[in-house]
Coordinates of C-alpha atoms in Angstrom, one line a residue:
Chain A
X1 CA -27.2 -25.1 -13.6
X2 CA -24.4 -23.3 -15.4
X3 CA -26.2 -20.0 -15.0
X4 CA -26.7 -20.6 -11.3
X5 CA -23.1 -21.4 -10.8
X6 CA -22.1 -18.3 -12.7
X7 CA -24.3 -16.1 -10.5
X8 CA -23.1 -17.8 -7.3
X9 CA -19.5 -17.4 -8.2
X10 CA -20.0 -13.8 -9.2
X11 CA -21.6 -13.1 -5.8
X12 CA -18.4 -14.4 -4.1
X13 CA -16.1 -12.6 -6.5
X14 CA -18.0 -9.3 -6.2
X15 CA -18.2 -9.4 -2.4
X16 CA -14.4 -9.8 -2.2
X17 CA -13.7 -7.3 -4.9
X18 CA -15.8 -4.5 -3.4
X19 CA -14.5 -5.2 0.1
X20 CA -11.0 -5.1 -1.2
X21 CA -11.6 -1.9 -3.1
X22 CA -13.0 -0.3 0.1
X23 CA -10.1 -1.5 2.3
X24 CA -7.5 -0.4 -0.2
X25 CA -8.6 3.2 0.5
X26 CA -6.8 2.8 3.8
X27 CA -3.4 2.0 2.3
X28 CA -1.0 4.8 3.3
X29 CA -3.6 6.3 5.7
X30 CA -3.7 3.7 8.5
X31 CA -3.7 4.7 12.2
X32 CA 0.0 3.7 12.5
X33 CA 2.5 2.1 10.3
X34 CA 2.3 -1.5 11.5
X35 CA -1.5 -1.5 11.2
X36 CA -1.3 0.1 7.8
X37 CA 0.8 -2.9 6.7
X38 CA -1.4 -5.4 8.4
X39 CA -4.6 -4.1 6.8
X40 CA -3.0 -3.9 3.4
X41 CA -1.9 -7.6 3.8
X42 CA -5.6 -8.5 4.4
X43 CA -6.6 -6.4 1.4
X44 CA -4.2 -8.3 -0.8
X45 CA -5.7 -11.6 0.3
X46 CA -9.2 -10.4 -0.3
X47 CA -8.3 -9.1 -3.7
X48 CA -6.6 -12.4 -4.5
X49 CA -9.8 -14.2 -3.7
X50 CA -11.8 -11.8 -5.8
X51 CA -9.5 -12.4 -8.8
X52 CA -9.8 -16.2 -8.4
X53 CA -13.6 -16.2 -8.1
X54 CA -14.1 -13.8 -11.0
X55 CA -11.6 -15.7 -13.2
X56 CA -13.7 -18.8 -12.5
X57 CA -17.0 -17.0 -13.1
X58 CA -15.7 -15.9 -16.5
X59 CA -14.7 -19.4 -17.3
X60 CA -18.2 -20.8 -16.3
X61 CA -19.9 -18.1 -18.4
X62 CA -17.8 -19.2 -21.4
X63 CA -18.4 -16.1 -23.5
X64 CA -14.8 -15.2 -23.8
X65 CA -14.9 -12.5 -21.1
X66 CA -12.0 -12.3 -18.6
X67 CA -12.0 -11.5 -14.9
X68 CA -11.2 -7.9 -15.8
X69 CA -14.1 -7.6 -18.1
X70 CA -16.4 -8.8 -15.3
X71 CA -14.8 -6.3 -12.8
X72 CA -14.6 -3.3 -15.1
X73 CA -17.4 -3.6 -17.6
X74 CA -20.4 -4.4 -15.5
X75 CA -22.8 -1.9 -14.1
X76 CA -24.0 -1.6 -10.5
X77 CA -27.3 -3.5 -11.3
X78 CA -25.2 -6.5 -12.4
X79 CA -23.1 -6.6 -9.2
X80 CA -24.0 -9.2 -6.6
X81 CA -21.8 -8.2 -3.7
X82 CA -23.2 -8.1 -0.1
X83 CA -24.4 -4.6 0.8
X84 CA -22.3 -4.4 3.9
X85 CA -19.0 -4.4 2.0
X86 CA -19.9 -1.4 -0.1
X87 CA -20.6 0.9 2.8
X88 CA -18.0 3.7 3.3
X89 CA -15.1 2.8 5.6
X90 CA -16.0 5.5 8.2
X91 CA -13.5 5.6 11.0
X92 CA -11.2 2.8 12.0
X93 CA -13.9 1.3 14.3
X94 CA -16.4 1.0 11.5
X95 CA -13.8 -0.6 9.2
X96 CA -12.8 -3.0 11.9
X97 CA -16.3 -3.9 12.9
X98 CA -17.3 -4.6 9.3
X99 CA -14.3 -6.8 9.0
X100 CA -15.2 -8.8 12.1
X101 CA -18.7 -9.3 10.9
X102 CA -17.6 -10.3 7.4
X103 CA -14.6 -12.3 8.5
X104 CA -16.7 -14.4 10.8
X105 CA -19.1 -15.1 8.0
X106 CA -16.3 -15.9 5.6
X107 CA -14.5 -18.3 8.0
X108 CA -17.7 -20.4 8.5
X109 CA -18.6 -20.1 4.9
X110 CA -15.3 -21.3 3.5
X111 CA -15.2 -24.1 6.1
X112 CA -18.3 -25.4 4.4
X113 CA -17.4 -24.4 0.8
X114 CA -14.3 -26.5 1.1
X115 CA -16.6 -29.6 1.0
X116 CA -18.3 -28.4 -2.3
X117 CA -18.5 -30.8 -5.1
X118 CA -17.2 -28.1 -7.4
X119 CA -13.5 -28.5 -7.2
X120 CA -12.5 -25.0 -8.1
X121 CA -14.7 -23.4 -5.5
X122 CA -13.5 -25.9 -2.9
X123 CA -9.9 -25.1 -3.9
X124 CA -10.4 -21.3 -3.5
X125 CA -12.1 -22.0 -0.2
X126 CA -9.2 -24.1 1.0
X127 CA -6.7 -21.3 0.4
X128 CA -9.0 -18.7 1.9
X129 CA -9.6 -20.5 5.2
X130 CA -6.0 -20.0 6.2
X131 CA -6.1 -16.3 5.3
X132 CA -9.5 -15.6 6.8
X133 CA -8.5 -17.3 10.1
X134 CA -5.8 -14.7 10.4
X135 CA -8.1 -11.9 9.3
X136 CA -10.6 -12.8 11.9
X137 CA -8.0 -12.9 14.6
X138 CA -6.9 -9.5 13.5
X139 CA -10.3 -7.9 13.4
X140 CA -11.7 -9.5 16.6
X141 CA -8.7 -8.6 18.6
X142 CA -9.2 -4.9 17.6
X143 CA -13.0 -5.1 18.4
X144 CA -11.9 -6.3 21.8
X145 CA -9.3 -3.6 22.2
X146 CA -11.8 -0.9 21.2
X147 CA -14.6 -2.3 23.3
X148 CA -12.5 -2.5 26.4
X149 CA -10.0 0.2 25.6
X150 CA -11.0 3.8 26.3
X151 CA -14.4 5.3 26.8
X152 CA -14.0 7.0 23.4
X153 CA -13.1 3.8 21.6
X154 CA -15.9 1.9 23.3
X155 CA -18.4 4.5 22.0
X156 CA -17.0 4.4 18.5
X157 CA -17.0 0.6 18.2
X158 CA -20.5 0.4 19.7
X159 CA -21.9 3.0 17.3
X160 CA -20.1 1.2 14.4
X161 CA -21.9 -2.0 15.3
X162 CA -25.2 -0.2 15.6
X163 CA -24.8 1.3 12.2
X164 CA -23.7 -1.9 10.5
X165 CA -26.1 -4.3 12.1
X166 CA -28.9 -3.7 9.7
X167 CA -26.8 -4.9 6.8
X168 CA -25.8 -8.2 8.3
X169 CA -28.8 -10.3 7.4
X170 CA -28.3 -9.5 3.7
X171 CA -25.2 -11.8 3.8
X172 CA -27.4 -14.8 4.7
X173 CA -30.2 -14.5 2.2
X174 CA -30.7 -17.4 -0.2
X175 CA -32.4 -17.5 -3.6
X176 CA -33.2 -20.1 -6.2
X177 CA -29.6 -20.0 -7.1
X178 CA -28.7 -21.3 -3.7
X179 CA -31.4 -23.9 -3.7
X180 CA -30.4 -25.4 -7.0
X181 CA -26.7 -25.5 -6.0
X182 CA -27.3 -26.8 -2.5
X183 CA -29.1 -29.7 -4.1
X184 CA -26.2 -30.4 -6.3
X185 CA -23.8 -30.4 -3.4
X186 CA -22.0 -27.2 -4.6
X187 CA -23.3 -24.3 -2.5
X188 CA -23.3 -23.7 1.2
X189 CA -26.6 -23.7 3.2
X190 CA -26.4 -20.2 4.7
X191 CA -28.9 -21.1 7.4
X192 CA -26.2 -23.3 8.9
X193 CA -23.7 -20.5 8.8
X194 CA -26.0 -18.1 10.4
X195 CA -26.3 -20.1 13.6
X196 CA -22.6 -20.4 13.9
X197 CA -22.1 -16.8 13.0
X198 CA -24.6 -15.6 15.6
X199 CA -23.0 -17.6 18.4
X200 CA -19.5 -16.4 17.5
X201 CA -20.6 -12.8 17.3
X202 CA -22.5 -13.0 20.6
X203 CA -19.3 -14.3 22.2
X204 CA -17.1 -11.6 20.7
X205 CA -19.5 -8.8 21.7
X206 CA -19.7 -10.1 25.3
X207 CA -15.9 -10.3 25.5
X208 CA -15.7 -6.8 24.1
X209 CA -18.3 -5.4 26.5
X210 CA -20.6 -4.5 23.6
X211 CA -24.4 -4.7 23.2
X212 CA -26.0 -6.3 20.3
X213 CA -28.5 -3.9 18.7
X214 CA -32.1 -5.0 19.2
X215 CA -35.1 -5.0 16.8
X216 CA -33.1 -3.5 14.0
X217 CA -34.8 -3.5 10.6
X218 CA -32.7 -5.6 8.2
X219 CA -31.8 -4.2 4.8
X220 CA -31.7 -6.4 1.8
X221 CA -31.2 -6.3 -1.9
X222 CA -27.8 -7.6 -2.9
X223 CA -29.2 -10.9 -4.3
X224 CA -31.2 -8.9 -6.8
X225 CA -28.3 -6.5 -7.5
X226 CA -30.2 -3.7 -5.8
X227 CA -27.6 -1.7 -3.9
X228 CA -27.1 1.3 -1.7
X229 CA -26.2 4.6 -3.3
X230 CA -22.6 4.0 -2.6
X231 CA -21.8 1.2 -5.1
X232 CA -22.3 3.3 -8.3
X233 CA -19.6 5.7 -6.9
X234 CA -17.2 2.9 -6.1
X235 CA -17.6 1.5 -9.7
X236 CA -17.3 4.8 -11.4
X237 CA -13.9 5.3 -9.7
X238 CA -12.7 1.8 -10.1
X239 CA -13.8 1.4 -13.7
X240 CA -12.8 4.8 -15.0
X241 CA -9.7 3.9 -17.0
X242 CA -10.8 0.7 -18.8
X243 CA -14.0 2.4 -19.7
X244 CA -12.2 5.5 -21.0
X245 CA -10.0 3.4 -23.2
X246 CA -12.0 0.2 -23.9
X247 CA -9.6 -1.0 -26.6
X248 CA -6.5 -0.7 -24.4
X249 CA -4.7 -3.6 -22.7
X250 CA -3.2 -3.0 -19.3
Chain B
X1 CA 39.9 6.0 26.9
X2 CA 40.4 9.5 25.8
X3 CA 38.1 10.9 23.2
X4 CA 41.0 11.0 20.8
X5 CA 41.5 7.2 21.3
X6 CA 37.8 6.5 20.6
X7 CA 38.1 8.6 17.5
X8 CA 41.1 6.7 16.4
X9 CA 39.3 3.3 16.8
X10 CA 36.4 4.7 14.8
X11 CA 38.6 6.0 12.0
X12 CA 40.5 2.8 11.9
X13 CA 37.3 0.8 11.4
X14 CA 36.3 3.1 8.6
X15 CA 39.7 2.7 7.0
X16 CA 39.4 -1.1 7.1
X17 CA 35.9 -1.0 5.6
X18 CA 34.4 -2.4 8.9
X19 CA 30.9 -1.6 10.0
X20 CA 30.1 0.8 12.8
X21 CA 27.5 -0.8 15.1
X22 CA 25.0 0.8 17.5
X23 CA 27.1 0.2 20.6
X24 CA 30.3 1.5 19.1
X25 CA 31.6 4.9 19.9
X26 CA 30.9 7.4 17.1
X27 CA 31.4 11.1 16.7
X28 CA 28.3 13.2 17.4
X29 CA 28.3 14.6 13.9
X30 CA 28.3 11.2 12.4
X31 CA 25.4 10.2 14.6
X32 CA 23.5 13.3 13.7
X33 CA 24.2 13.0 10.0
X34 CA 22.9 9.4 10.1
X35 CA 19.8 10.2 12.1
X36 CA 19.0 13.0 9.6
X37 CA 19.7 10.8 6.6
X38 CA 18.0 7.6 7.7
X39 CA 14.9 9.4 9.0
X40 CA 14.6 11.4 5.9
X41 CA 14.8 8.2 4.0
X42 CA 12.1 6.6 6.2
X43 CA 9.9 9.7 5.8
X44 CA 10.3 9.5 2.0
X45 CA 9.1 5.9 2.0
X46 CA 6.0 6.8 4.0
X47 CA 5.2 10.0 2.1
X48 CA 5.9 8.1 -1.1
X49 CA 3.0 5.8 -0.3
X50 CA 0.7 8.7 -1.0
X51 CA 1.3 9.6 -4.7
X52 CA 1.2 5.9 -5.6
X53 CA -1.6 5.0 -3.3
X54 CA -3.5 7.7 -5.2
X55 CA -4.1 5.2 -8.1
X56 CA -4.8 2.0 -6.2
X57 CA -8.6 2.4 -6.4
X58 CA -8.3 3.3 -10.1
X59 CA -5.7 0.7 -11.3
X60 CA -7.0 -0.6 -14.6
X61 CA -6.8 -4.3 -14.1
X62 CA -7.1 -6.6 -11.1
X63 CA -3.5 -7.7 -11.5
X64 CA -2.3 -4.1 -11.7
X65 CA -4.3 -3.3 -8.6
X66 CA -2.8 -6.2 -6.6
X67 CA 0.8 -5.4 -7.7
X68 CA 0.4 -1.8 -6.9
X69 CA -1.1 -2.6 -3.4
X70 CA 1.9 -4.9 -2.7
X71 CA 4.3 -2.2 -3.9
X72 CA 2.9 0.5 -1.8
X73 CA 2.9 -1.9 1.2
X74 CA 6.6 -2.6 0.5
X75 CA 7.3 1.1 0.8
X76 CA 5.6 1.1 4.1
X77 CA 7.7 -1.8 5.2
X78 CA 10.9 0.0 4.1
X79 CA 9.7 2.9 6.2
X80 CA 9.4 0.6 9.2
X81 CA 12.9 -0.9 8.8
X82 CA 14.4 2.5 8.5
X83 CA 12.6 4.0 11.5
X84 CA 13.9 1.0 13.4
X85 CA 17.5 1.6 12.1
X86 CA 17.2 5.3 13.2
X87 CA 16.0 4.2 16.6
X88 CA 19.3 2.3 17.2
X89 CA 20.9 5.7 17.1
X90 CA 18.9 6.8 20.1
X91 CA 16.0 8.8 18.6
X92 CA 12.5 7.4 19.0
X93 CA 9.8 7.1 16.3
X94 CA 7.5 9.6 18.0
X95 CA 10.2 12.3 17.8
X96 CA 11.0 11.5 14.2
X97 CA 7.3 11.6 13.2
X98 CA 6.8 14.8 15.0
X99 CA 9.6 16.3 13.0
X100 CA 7.9 15.1 9.8
X101 CA 4.5 16.3 10.8
X102 CA 5.6 19.8 11.7
X103 CA 7.5 20.2 8.5
X104 CA 10.9 20.3 10.3
X105 CA 12.2 17.1 8.7
X106 CA 12.6 16.7 5.0
X107 CA 11.6 13.9 2.7
X108 CA 12.4 13.2 -0.9
X109 CA 11.1 16.2 -2.9
X110 CA 10.0 14.0 -5.8
X111 CA 6.9 13.0 -3.8
X112 CA 5.7 16.6 -3.9
X113 CA 4.9 16.1 -7.6
X114 CA 1.4 14.8 -8.5
X115 CA 0.5 11.5 -10.1
X116 CA -2.0 12.7 -12.6
X117 CA -2.5 9.6 -14.8
X118 CA -1.9 5.9 -14.6
X119 CA 1.2 6.4 -16.7
X120 CA 2.7 8.3 -13.7
X121 CA 2.5 5.1 -11.7
X122 CA 4.7 3.5 -14.4
X123 CA 7.0 6.5 -14.5
X124 CA 7.4 6.6 -10.7
X125 CA 8.3 2.9 -10.5
X126 CA 10.6 3.0 -13.5
X127 CA 12.3 6.4 -13.0
X128 CA 11.9 7.4 -9.4
X129 CA 12.6 3.9 -8.0
X130 CA 15.3 3.5 -10.6
X131 CA 17.0 6.6 -9.3
X132 CA 16.5 5.6 -5.8
X133 CA 18.2 2.3 -6.5
X134 CA 21.3 4.1 -7.8
X135 CA 21.5 6.0 -4.5
X136 CA 20.7 3.0 -2.5
X137 CA 22.9 0.3 -4.0
X138 CA 25.9 2.1 -2.5
X139 CA 24.2 2.3 0.8
X140 CA 24.3 -1.4 1.2
X141 CA 28.0 -0.9 1.9
X142 CA 27.5 2.2 4.0
X143 CA 29.5 2.3 7.2
X144 CA 26.6 2.1 9.7
X145 CA 25.7 -1.6 10.1
X146 CA 21.9 -1.4 10.8
X147 CA 21.4 1.0 7.9
X148 CA 23.5 -1.1 5.5
X149 CA 21.6 -4.2 6.4
X150 CA 18.2 -2.5 6.0
X151 CA 19.3 -1.4 2.6
X152 CA 20.2 -4.9 1.4
X153 CA 16.6 -5.9 1.8
X154 CA 15.2 -2.6 0.5
X155 CA 17.3 -2.8 -2.7
X156 CA 16.0 -6.2 -3.5
X157 CA 12.4 -5.0 -3.3
X158 CA 13.2 -1.7 -5.1
X159 CA 14.5 -3.5 -8.2
X160 CA 11.2 -5.5 -8.3
X161 CA 9.4 -2.1 -8.2
X162 CA 11.4 -0.7 -11.0
X163 CA 10.5 -3.7 -13.2
X164 CA 6.9 -3.2 -12.2
X165 CA 7.1 0.4 -13.3
X166 CA 8.8 -0.4 -16.5
X167 CA 6.2 -3.1 -17.2
X168 CA 3.5 -0.5 -17.0
X169 CA 5.4 1.8 -19.4
X170 CA 5.8 -1.1 -21.8
X171 CA 2.1 -1.9 -21.8
X172 CA 1.4 1.8 -22.5
X173 CA 4.1 2.4 -25.0
X174 CA 3.2 -0.6 -27.1
X175 CA -0.5 -0.1 -26.6
X176 CA -3.0 2.2 -28.3
X177 CA -2.1 5.7 -29.4
X178 CA -3.8 7.2 -26.4
X179 CA -1.8 4.9 -24.1
X180 CA 1.5 5.9 -25.8
X181 CA 0.7 9.6 -25.5
X182 CA 0.0 9.0 -21.8
X183 CA 3.4 7.4 -21.4
X184 CA 5.2 10.2 -23.2
X185 CA 3.4 12.8 -21.1
X186 CA 4.4 11.1 -17.9
X187 CA 8.0 10.9 -19.1
X188 CA 8.0 14.6 -19.9
X189 CA 6.8 15.5 -16.5
X190 CA 9.0 13.1 -14.4
X191 CA 12.3 13.3 -16.3
X192 CA 13.7 16.4 -14.7
X193 CA 12.3 15.9 -11.2
X194 CA 13.9 12.5 -11.2
X195 CA 17.3 14.0 -12.2
X196 CA 16.9 16.3 -9.2
X197 CA 16.7 13.2 -6.9
X198 CA 20.5 12.9 -6.9
X199 CA 20.8 16.2 -5.2
X200 CA 22.4 19.5 -6.2
X201 CA 25.6 19.6 -8.3
X202 CA 28.7 18.5 -6.3
X203 CA 29.9 22.1 -6.2
X204 CA 26.9 23.1 -4.2
X205 CA 26.2 20.1 -2.1
X206 CA 26.6 21.0 1.6
X207 CA 26.3 17.5 3.2
X208 CA 28.3 15.5 0.7
X209 CA 31.8 16.0 1.9
X210 CA 31.4 14.4 5.4
X211 CA 29.1 11.7 3.9
X212 CA 31.9 10.6 1.6
X213 CA 34.5 10.8 4.3
X214 CA 32.5 8.7 6.6
X215 CA 31.6 6.2 3.9
X216 CA 27.9 7.0 4.4
X217 CA 27.9 7.9 0.8
X218 CA 30.3 6.4 -1.8
X219 CA 29.7 8.3 -5.0
X220 CA 29.0 12.0 -5.6
X221 CA 25.6 13.4 -6.8
X222 CA 27.0 14.2 -10.3
X223 CA 28.5 10.8 -10.8
X224 CA 25.2 9.1 -9.9
X225 CA 23.2 11.5 -12.1
X226 CA 25.5 10.7 -15.1
X227 CA 25.2 7.0 -14.5
X228 CA 21.4 7.3 -14.3
X229 CA 21.1 9.1 -17.6
X230 CA 23.4 6.7 -19.4
X231 CA 21.4 3.8 -18.3
X232 CA 17.9 5.2 -18.8
X233 CA 18.3 6.6 -22.3
X234 CA 18.5 3.1 -23.7
X235 CA 15.3 2.1 -21.9
X236 CA 13.5 5.2 -23.3
X237 CA 14.6 4.3 -26.8
X238 CA 13.3 0.7 -26.4
X239 CA 9.9 2.2 -25.5
X240 CA 10.0 4.4 -28.6
X241 CA 9.6 7.5 -26.4
X242 CA 11.6 10.7 -26.4
X243 CA 13.7 12.1 -23.6
X244 CA 12.3 15.7 -23.1
X245 CA 15.8 17.2 -23.4
X246 CA 16.9 18.7 -26.7
X247 CA 20.5 18.9 -25.4
X248 CA 20.7 15.2 -24.8
X249 CA 23.6 13.9 -26.9
X250 CA 26.1 11.0 -26.7
X251 CA 29.6 12.2 -25.9
X252 CA 32.1 9.6 -27.2
X253 CA 35.0 11.1 -25.3
X254 CA 33.4 10.7 -21.8
X255 CA 31.5 7.6 -22.9
X256 CA 28.4 9.1 -21.6
X257 CA 25.5 11.5 -22.5
X258 CA 25.7 15.2 -22.3
X259 CA 22.4 16.5 -20.9
X260 CA 20.7 19.6 -19.6
X261 CA 20.8 20.4 -15.9
X262 CA 17.4 20.3 -14.2
X263 CA 15.9 23.5 -13.1
X264 CA 17.6 24.1 -9.7
X265 CA 15.4 27.0 -8.9
X266 CA 12.4 24.8 -9.1
X267 CA 14.3 22.2 -7.0
X268 CA 14.9 24.8 -4.2
X269 CA 11.3 25.9 -4.4
X270 CA 9.9 22.4 -4.0
X271 CA 12.3 21.7 -1.1
X272 CA 11.2 24.9 0.6
X273 CA 7.6 23.9 0.5
X274 CA 6.3 25.3 -2.8
X275 CA 6.0 22.2 -4.9
X276 CA 2.6 21.2 -6.4
X277 CA 1.7 18.8 -3.6
X278 CA 3.8 19.7 -0.5
X279 CA 0.8 20.9 1.4
X280 CA -1.3 18.0 0.4
X281 CA 1.3 15.4 1.3
X282 CA 2.0 16.8 4.8
X283 CA -1.8 17.3 5.4
X284 CA -2.5 13.7 4.5
X285 CA 0.3 12.4 6.9
X286 CA -1.0 14.7 9.7
X287 CA -4.6 13.7 9.1
X288 CA -3.7 9.9 9.2
X289 CA -1.7 10.4 12.4
X290 CA -4.5 12.4 14.0
X291 CA -7.2 10.0 12.9
X292 CA -5.1 7.2 14.4
X293 CA -4.6 8.9 17.8
X294 CA -7.7 7.3 19.5
X295 CA -6.8 3.9 18.0
X296 CA -3.3 4.0 19.5
X297 CA -4.7 5.3 22.8
X298 CA -7.3 2.5 22.9
X299 CA -4.6 -0.1 22.3
X300 CA -2.5 1.2 25.1
X301 CA -5.4 1.5 27.5
X302 CA -6.4 -2.1 26.7
X303 CA -2.9 -3.4 27.1
X304 CA -2.6 -1.7 30.5
X305 CA -6.0 -3.1 31.7
X306 CA -4.9 -6.6 30.7
X307 CA -1.5 -6.3 32.4
X308 CA -3.4 -5.2 35.6
X309 CA -5.7 -8.2 35.4
X310 CA -2.8 -10.6 35.0
X311 CA -1.0 -9.0 37.9
X312 CA -4.2 -9.2 40.1

């Protein structure tokens, strides 16, 4: 079960790490100063969660690797982050819509994970619930503003939703890893999350005068570490220094 | 009261080391000088986010990444307090930003130099923030209340930044040979530009005289520069690095170092727009502002609709 727990924790660490990496591209370039600060705050929370999960993954693995080894010395075919978080930021509408979709998932997910029999995972979830509650308030209030703001913003947020939608199901896919860990009372049953997620997103879209895309073909692959073309670029940028000087300590 | 009487009250406050507050009468030149200085300072914080932000996605450890993110965010926060302080003098943020974006307003020239390696992030924190602190510590006692109070908070955070920068330099200097070389190279490139941050020599500093008289500034450019060198040389020695100035020498008589003047021709060039990154920095600020235009418009339109709904 150790191997399953390692993979599961990696998945959580990687999703936060790659999302944080993407969001950090906005720092210093936000749409206005207050929003730049707010998004960077969210990025910091997400990076904090990434660090906590990867630290734990390294411990479970027990081979003497650290969270930095896991972040900087694995290849894209060994990353288990959800596909949606590796997509380019696009305009602010796309970044915000991705946040709303992921934040909603995270909130319900952490609310279940907090009950996990694994104390470390439950502890990280406990801390994350508070943060994600604020993240979701932030992203959904912007979805609403864009949806019911100007014609231009409405169009931008609707098209962001249309583009992102096909990556949403990937977040909910379960494998043997999930099965084993659900039985052990450690992992979260993502089918339960999905129902809540759909209901919440439906409500948010209705409030924001947006239409849910229909009949979209759903992309998948993250559970097998098969990614979009974007991830390898993210990693080559993120990992450049440690790989250039592998003996160095930072 | 006659203008003369207002002026007497103002002068008396300065003489007693009392703060001037937004509602107090103040001479037009004092107001103008402050708006210029505070907004330049705010712009410097915002533009300063760019060279450091340049390395967030490439920070070599998760800890380094989080620390750098927090640091760059602090700089943004400083920009925010300072724009707010400038607003108390009657100039709105839109107007100030417009001046930045069109190139009319200045910001600290140091941010027109590129951050080429990770060691530059260390050097910027250690040297650039270190020099900024020297300038800013005295501003905590500056005569204009909102500015002085903003500076108290800013100084606290800046000294944390300086330590963060020095910590990076320590990791590098005591690390592998490649890391140490990276640290020395960064020091070589940042030493003289940092010295320029204190401004031109006193004999050629056009704005200094009034600033000292009004207690906006409390020490001259040359005094601060000397103090900075005296303090920093020791830190360089601790790292086992070399100050890139062959003329650097302890002068027992003045109890300070003698050192070479920075290249003031280069300084003027960078100020007038010809530094290595002037165009990039301004373009990045303009781009962000332009990309954010529809976001700000949407927020306003939404707020207006909501207000109408509530009214109806």
